[in-house]
Amino acid sequence: MDSQHLNPSSLKSRFTARFLRALIKINAQKPISSSSPREIFQRYRRIKVAADKSMAYSVRSRRTWSRATLWKLRSQSRRRLASSGRRSSIKTRTTTTTTITTTSTNHRAAIVEKTSHEKENKEDHVGLAVQAEELRELVPGGESMDLCNLLDETAHYIKCLTTQVQVMKKIANLYSLE
Amino acid sequence: MESKAGTTETRSNITASDGDQVAALESLQFTDEFHRLILAPPSDNATSLTALLELPASRALELLHSPASAKLIAASASSFEALKGNFLFPSNTTLIDQAARSSVFAGGVNNTNNKSNAPETTSNNATLNLEKAVKSEPAETESCQPLVSDPAVEKRNFKRKDREKKAKGSTKKSKTAANDSSDGPEKLPYVHVRARRGEATDSHSLAERARREKINARMKLLQELVPGCNKISGTALVLDEIINHVQSLQNQVEFLSMRLAAVNPRTDFNLNSIFTTESGSLPDSNFPSMVMPLIWPEVQVNGNKQQHQQQWQFDALQQPVWGREVCNNYITPENSLLSYDSSANSVAEVELFSSNGQWTTNKQRCMQIKLKMEL
């Protein structure tokens, strides 16, 4: 308990480091004196994306939900870049983009194929289909998993979310303290 | 020379090898190119990964003939996972040294094996051996294998599922036959279910029962994770609680990021101070001492806020929808901060969220936040 955060490779410290770095970058980007709601909303969105992304990166794609989050964030950023018309960044990203899209499409194809084979085993708990659906919506990447793996992912997701909330709370407290 | 170094390394790696010269030679060539691929970090991570996968595709055909190659695959799996990590992140050479996940690469090589022309029996043996080693970490395998096979050809996926189904069929039969491991000396680390008295010994029901037990075990784990779930009995209610908890956590993340966005303007950020206080505040014994200085300035700021309520009421009314919505939910971090009990903190917060009935003083809280921004 004492050394959990001081352990440099724990989830918490990895997430903290990444998130703080992202926060510094976000702070450096925008002028600090802005206080209009629009600016704050933009910054809020960026911070939220940074938080989710740094948590997903800290998990290092070992989990389905982290991969799904990363893929979603990347496609969102790609769409945003495409709409803003920044050609140069699109060019540099095309190679990674194509591999990521093929990755994700193959991934989804594989998963869907697997679950279609396992559908006959899916209705173990018939009465829990509703909650299972809700859980699938909540947990990123949970749409195409059987209940067993879904519960696994949920447990890990909850653990990571609690870490995220703890760290962000502490950072926010420190901010308001200064 | 490099080839000699590769030879010695592989000979030392394959300890249980039969001294099969063919296997050694092939592994030598394999590690050679492998090390070359690893030691030259590519400019573009994606191409290196695909190049790496093409390499095993050609090599693995020969390698998988010998069961001794499993060790080599273990050695290469660590490097493979390193490159897989490099695919997404900046290169981390420490991963290369980890000799952990043989299952990952074994799963990936299992895919490539499907393209081989080897006779069914030998390849089946090899895949079963690999899958036995693989199944020791079933969750990891299943989660990693799709990613492994992704840059590869699509047909690999379909064939791999056939293999998996065959293996699953064989494992099911092993269950019903009660500990019959016919294929090799390695035992499957599956739960061996014995049919109880009066229960059906059908393979289907046995498999279903095993699945149900797995699911129940995971539900127990989740119950421990989610606070307040221990008393609830019944899977449906527990799942409801879990769903609530996940929703509340996601909301908390949103509000905290909103708070960070709002608080940012007036602070000067010092990374070192953050890290020192982070590491210092986490142990529970220090928690009260950390909490007290936090409460104190908050209370003072709140005192100021009360005075300006009237002034900002008009402003709050004209906030855009998103602002009001966020302000509605913004109560809880503030409340939690004020009611910062060292022991029951997180529990109190979760209860506030799940009750969902505290969204009364919306506008006041909005004003507080706006004041914070102004300060």
Coordinates of N, CA, C and O in Angstrom, one line a residue, chain B residues 194-261:
Chain B
R194 N -16.3 -32.8 -12.5 CA -16.8 -34.1 -12.3 C -18.3 -34.0 -12.1 O -18.8 -33.2 -11.4
A195 N -19.0 -34.9 -12.8 CA -20.5 -34.8 -12.7 C -21.0 -35.2 -11.3 O -20.6 -36.3 -10.8
R196 N -21.8 -34.4 -10.8 CA -22.3 -34.8 -9.4 C -23.4 -35.7 -9.6 O -24.0 -35.9 -10.7
R197 N -23.9 -36.2 -8.5 CA -24.9 -37.2 -8.5 C -26.2 -36.6 -8.9 O -26.7 -35.6 -8.4
G198 N -26.9 -37.2 -9.9 CA -28.1 -36.8 -10.3 C -28.1 -35.7 -11.4 O -29.1 -35.3 -11.9
E199 N -26.9 -35.3 -11.8 CA -26.7 -34.3 -12.8 C -26.4 -35.0 -14.1 O -25.9 -36.0 -14.2
A200 N -26.8 -34.2 -15.2 CA -26.5 -34.8 -16.5 C -25.1 -34.8 -16.8 O -24.3 -33.9 -16.5
T201 N -24.6 -35.9 -17.4 CA -23.2 -36.0 -17.8 C -23.0 -35.6 -19.3 O -22.0 -35.9 -19.8
D202 N -24.0 -35.0 -19.8 CA -23.9 -34.6 -21.2 C -22.7 -33.6 -21.3 O -22.5 -32.8 -20.4
S203 N -22.1 -33.7 -22.4 CA -20.9 -32.8 -22.6 C -21.4 -31.3 -22.6 O -20.7 -30.4 -22.1
H204 N -22.5 -31.1 -23.2 CA -23.0 -29.8 -23.3 C -23.3 -29.2 -21.9 O -22.9 -28.1 -21.5
S205 N -24.0 -30.0 -21.1 CA -24.3 -29.5 -19.8 C -23.1 -29.3 -18.9 O -23.0 -28.4 -18.1
L206 N -22.1 -30.2 -19.1 CA -20.9 -30.0 -18.3 C -20.2 -28.7 -18.7 O -19.7 -27.9 -17.9
A207 N -20.2 -28.5 -20.0 CA -19.5 -27.2 -20.5 C -20.3 -26.0 -19.9 O -19.7 -25.1 -19.5
E208 N -21.6 -26.2 -20.0 CA -22.4 -25.0 -19.5 C -22.2 -24.8 -18.0 O -22.1 -23.7 -17.5
R209 N -22.1 -25.9 -17.3 CA -21.9 -25.8 -15.9 C -20.5 -25.1 -15.6 O -20.4 -24.3 -14.7
A210 N -19.5 -25.5 -16.3 CA -18.2 -24.9 -16.2 C -18.3 -23.4 -16.5 O -17.7 -22.6 -15.7
R211 N -19.0 -23.1 -17.5 CA -19.1 -21.7 -17.9 C -19.8 -20.9 -16.8 O -19.4 -19.8 -16.4
R212 N -20.9 -21.5 -16.2 CA -21.6 -20.8 -15.2 C -20.7 -20.6 -14.0 O -20.8 -19.6 -13.3
E213 N -19.9 -21.6 -13.7 CA -19.0 -21.5 -12.5 C -18.0 -20.4 -12.8 O -17.7 -19.6 -11.9
K214 N -17.5 -20.3 -14.0 CA -16.6 -19.2 -14.3 C -17.3 -17.9 -14.1 O -16.7 -16.9 -13.5
I215 N -18.5 -17.8 -14.6 CA -19.2 -16.5 -14.5 C -19.4 -16.2 -13.1 O -19.3 -15.0 -12.7
N216 N -19.8 -17.1 -12.3 CA -20.1 -16.8 -10.9 C -18.8 -16.4 -10.2 O -18.8 -15.5 -9.3
A217 N -17.7 -17.0 -10.5 CA -16.4 -16.6 -9.9 C -16.1 -15.1 -10.2 O -15.7 -14.3 -9.4
R218 N -16.4 -14.8 -11.5 CA -16.1 -13.4 -11.9 C -17.1 -12.4 -11.3 O -16.7 -11.3 -10.9
M219 N -18.3 -12.9 -11.1 CA -19.3 -12.0 -10.4 C -18.8 -11.8 -9.0 O -19.0 -10.6 -8.4
K220 N -18.2 -12.8 -8.4 CA -17.8 -12.6 -7.0 C -16.7 -11.5 -6.9 O -16.6 -10.7 -6.1
L221 N -15.7 -11.6 -7.9 CA -14.7 -10.6 -8.0 C -15.2 -9.2 -8.1 O -14.8 -8.3 -7.5
L222 N -16.2 -9.1 -9.0 CA -16.8 -7.8 -9.2 C -17.5 -7.3 -8.0 O -17.5 -6.1 -7.7
Q223 N -18.1 -8.2 -7.3 CA -18.8 -7.8 -6.0 C -17.8 -7.2 -5.0 O -18.1 -6.3 -4.3
E224 N -16.6 -7.8 -5.0 CA -15.6 -7.2 -4.1 C -15.1 -5.9 -4.6 O -14.8 -5.0 -3.8
L225 N -15.1 -5.7 -5.9 CA -14.6 -4.4 -6.4 C -15.6 -3.3 -6.1 O -15.2 -2.2 -5.7
V226 N -16.8 -3.6 -6.4 CA -17.8 -2.5 -6.3 C -18.2 -2.4 -4.8 O -18.7 -3.4 -4.2
P227 N -18.2 -1.3 -4.2 CA -18.5 -1.2 -2.8 C -20.0 -1.3 -2.6 O -20.8 -0.8 -3.4
G228 N -20.4 -2.0 -1.6 CA -21.8 -2.2 -1.2 C -22.5 -3.3 -2.0 O -23.7 -3.4 -1.9
C229 N -21.7 -4.1 -2.6 CA -22.3 -5.2 -3.4 C -22.3 -6.5 -2.6 O -22.9 -7.5 -3.1
N230 N -21.6 -6.5 -1.5 CA -21.5 -7.8 -0.8 C -22.8 -8.3 -0.2 O -23.1 -9.4 -0.1
K231 N -23.6 -7.3 0.1 CA -24.9 -7.6 0.8 C -25.9 -8.1 -0.2 O -26.8 -8.8 0.2
I232 N -25.8 -7.6 -1.4 CA -26.8 -7.9 -2.3 C -26.7 -9.3 -2.8 O -25.6 -9.8 -3.1
S233 N -27.8 -10.0 -2.9 CA -27.8 -11.4 -3.4 C -28.6 -11.4 -4.7 O -29.6 -10.7 -4.8
G234 N -28.2 -12.2 -5.6 CA -28.9 -12.3 -6.8 C -28.1 -11.6 -7.9 O -27.7 -10.5 -7.7
T235 N -27.9 -12.3 -9.0 CA -27.0 -11.8 -10.0 C -27.6 -10.5 -10.7 O -26.8 -9.6 -10.9
A236 N -28.9 -10.4 -10.9 CA -29.4 -9.3 -11.6 C -29.2 -8.0 -10.8 O -28.7 -7.0 -11.4
L237 N -29.4 -8.0 -9.5 CA -29.2 -6.8 -8.7 C -27.8 -6.4 -8.6 O -27.4 -5.3 -8.7
V238 N -26.9 -7.5 -8.5 CA -25.5 -7.2 -8.4 C -25.1 -6.5 -9.7 O -24.3 -5.5 -9.7
L239 N -25.6 -7.0 -10.8 CA -25.2 -6.4 -12.1 C -25.7 -5.0 -12.2 O -25.1 -4.1 -12.7
D240 N -26.9 -4.8 -11.7 CA -27.4 -3.4 -11.6 C -26.5 -2.5 -10.9 O -26.2 -1.4 -11.3
E241 N -26.0 -3.0 -9.7 CA -25.1 -2.1 -8.9 C -23.8 -1.9 -9.7 O -23.3 -0.8 -9.7
I242 N -23.4 -2.9 -10.4 CA -22.1 -2.7 -11.1 C -22.3 -1.7 -12.2 O -21.4 -0.8 -12.4
I243 N -23.4 -1.8 -12.9 CA -23.7 -0.8 -13.9 C -23.7 0.6 -13.4 O -23.2 1.6 -13.9
N244 N -24.4 0.7 -12.2 CA -24.5 2.1 -11.6 C -23.1 2.6 -11.3 O -22.8 3.7 -11.5
H245 N -22.3 1.7 -10.7 CA -21.0 2.1 -10.3 C -20.1 2.5 -11.5 O -19.4 3.6 -11.5
V246 N -20.2 1.8 -12.6 CA -19.4 2.2 -13.8 C -19.9 3.5 -14.3 O -19.1 4.4 -14.7
Q247 N -21.2 3.7 -14.3 CA -21.8 5.0 -14.8 C -21.3 6.1 -13.9 O -20.9 7.2 -14.4
S248 N -21.3 5.9 -12.6 CA -20.9 6.9 -11.7 C -19.4 7.3 -11.9 O -19.0 8.4 -11.8
L249 N -18.6 6.2 -12.1 CA -17.2 6.5 -12.3 C -17.0 7.3 -13.6 O -16.1 8.2 -13.6
Q250 N -17.6 6.9 -14.6 CA -17.5 7.7 -15.9 C -17.9 9.1 -15.7 O -17.2 10.0 -16.2
N251 N -19.0 9.3 -15.0 CA -19.4 10.7 -14.7 C -18.4 11.4 -13.9 O -18.1 12.6 -14.2
Q252 N -17.8 10.8 -12.9 CA -16.8 11.4 -12.1 C -15.6 11.9 -12.9 O -15.1 13.0 -12.7
V253 N -15.3 11.0 -13.9 CA -14.1 11.4 -14.7 C -14.5 12.7 -15.5 O -13.7 13.6 -15.6
E254 N -15.7 12.7 -16.0 CA -16.1 13.9 -16.8 C -16.1 15.1 -15.9 O -15.6 16.2 -16.3
F255 N -16.6 15.0 -14.7 CA -16.7 16.2 -13.9 C -15.3 16.7 -13.5 O -15.0 17.9 -13.4
L256 N -14.5 15.7 -13.2 CA -13.1 16.1 -12.8 C -12.4 16.8 -13.9 O -11.7 17.7 -13.7
S257 N -12.6 16.3 -15.1 CA -11.9 16.9 -16.3 C -12.5 18.3 -16.5 O -11.8 19.2 -16.8
M258 N -13.8 18.4 -16.3 CA -14.4 19.8 -16.4 C -13.8 20.7 -15.3 O -13.5 21.9 -15.6
R259 N -13.7 20.2 -14.1 CA -13.1 21.0 -13.1 C -11.7 21.4 -13.4 O -11.3 22.5 -13.1
L260 N -10.9 20.4 -13.9 CA -9.5 20.8 -14.3 C -9.5 21.8 -15.3 O -8.7 22.7 -15.3
A261 N -10.4 21.7 -16.3 CA -10.5 22.8 -17.3 C -10.8 24.1 -16.7 O -10.3 25.1 -17.2

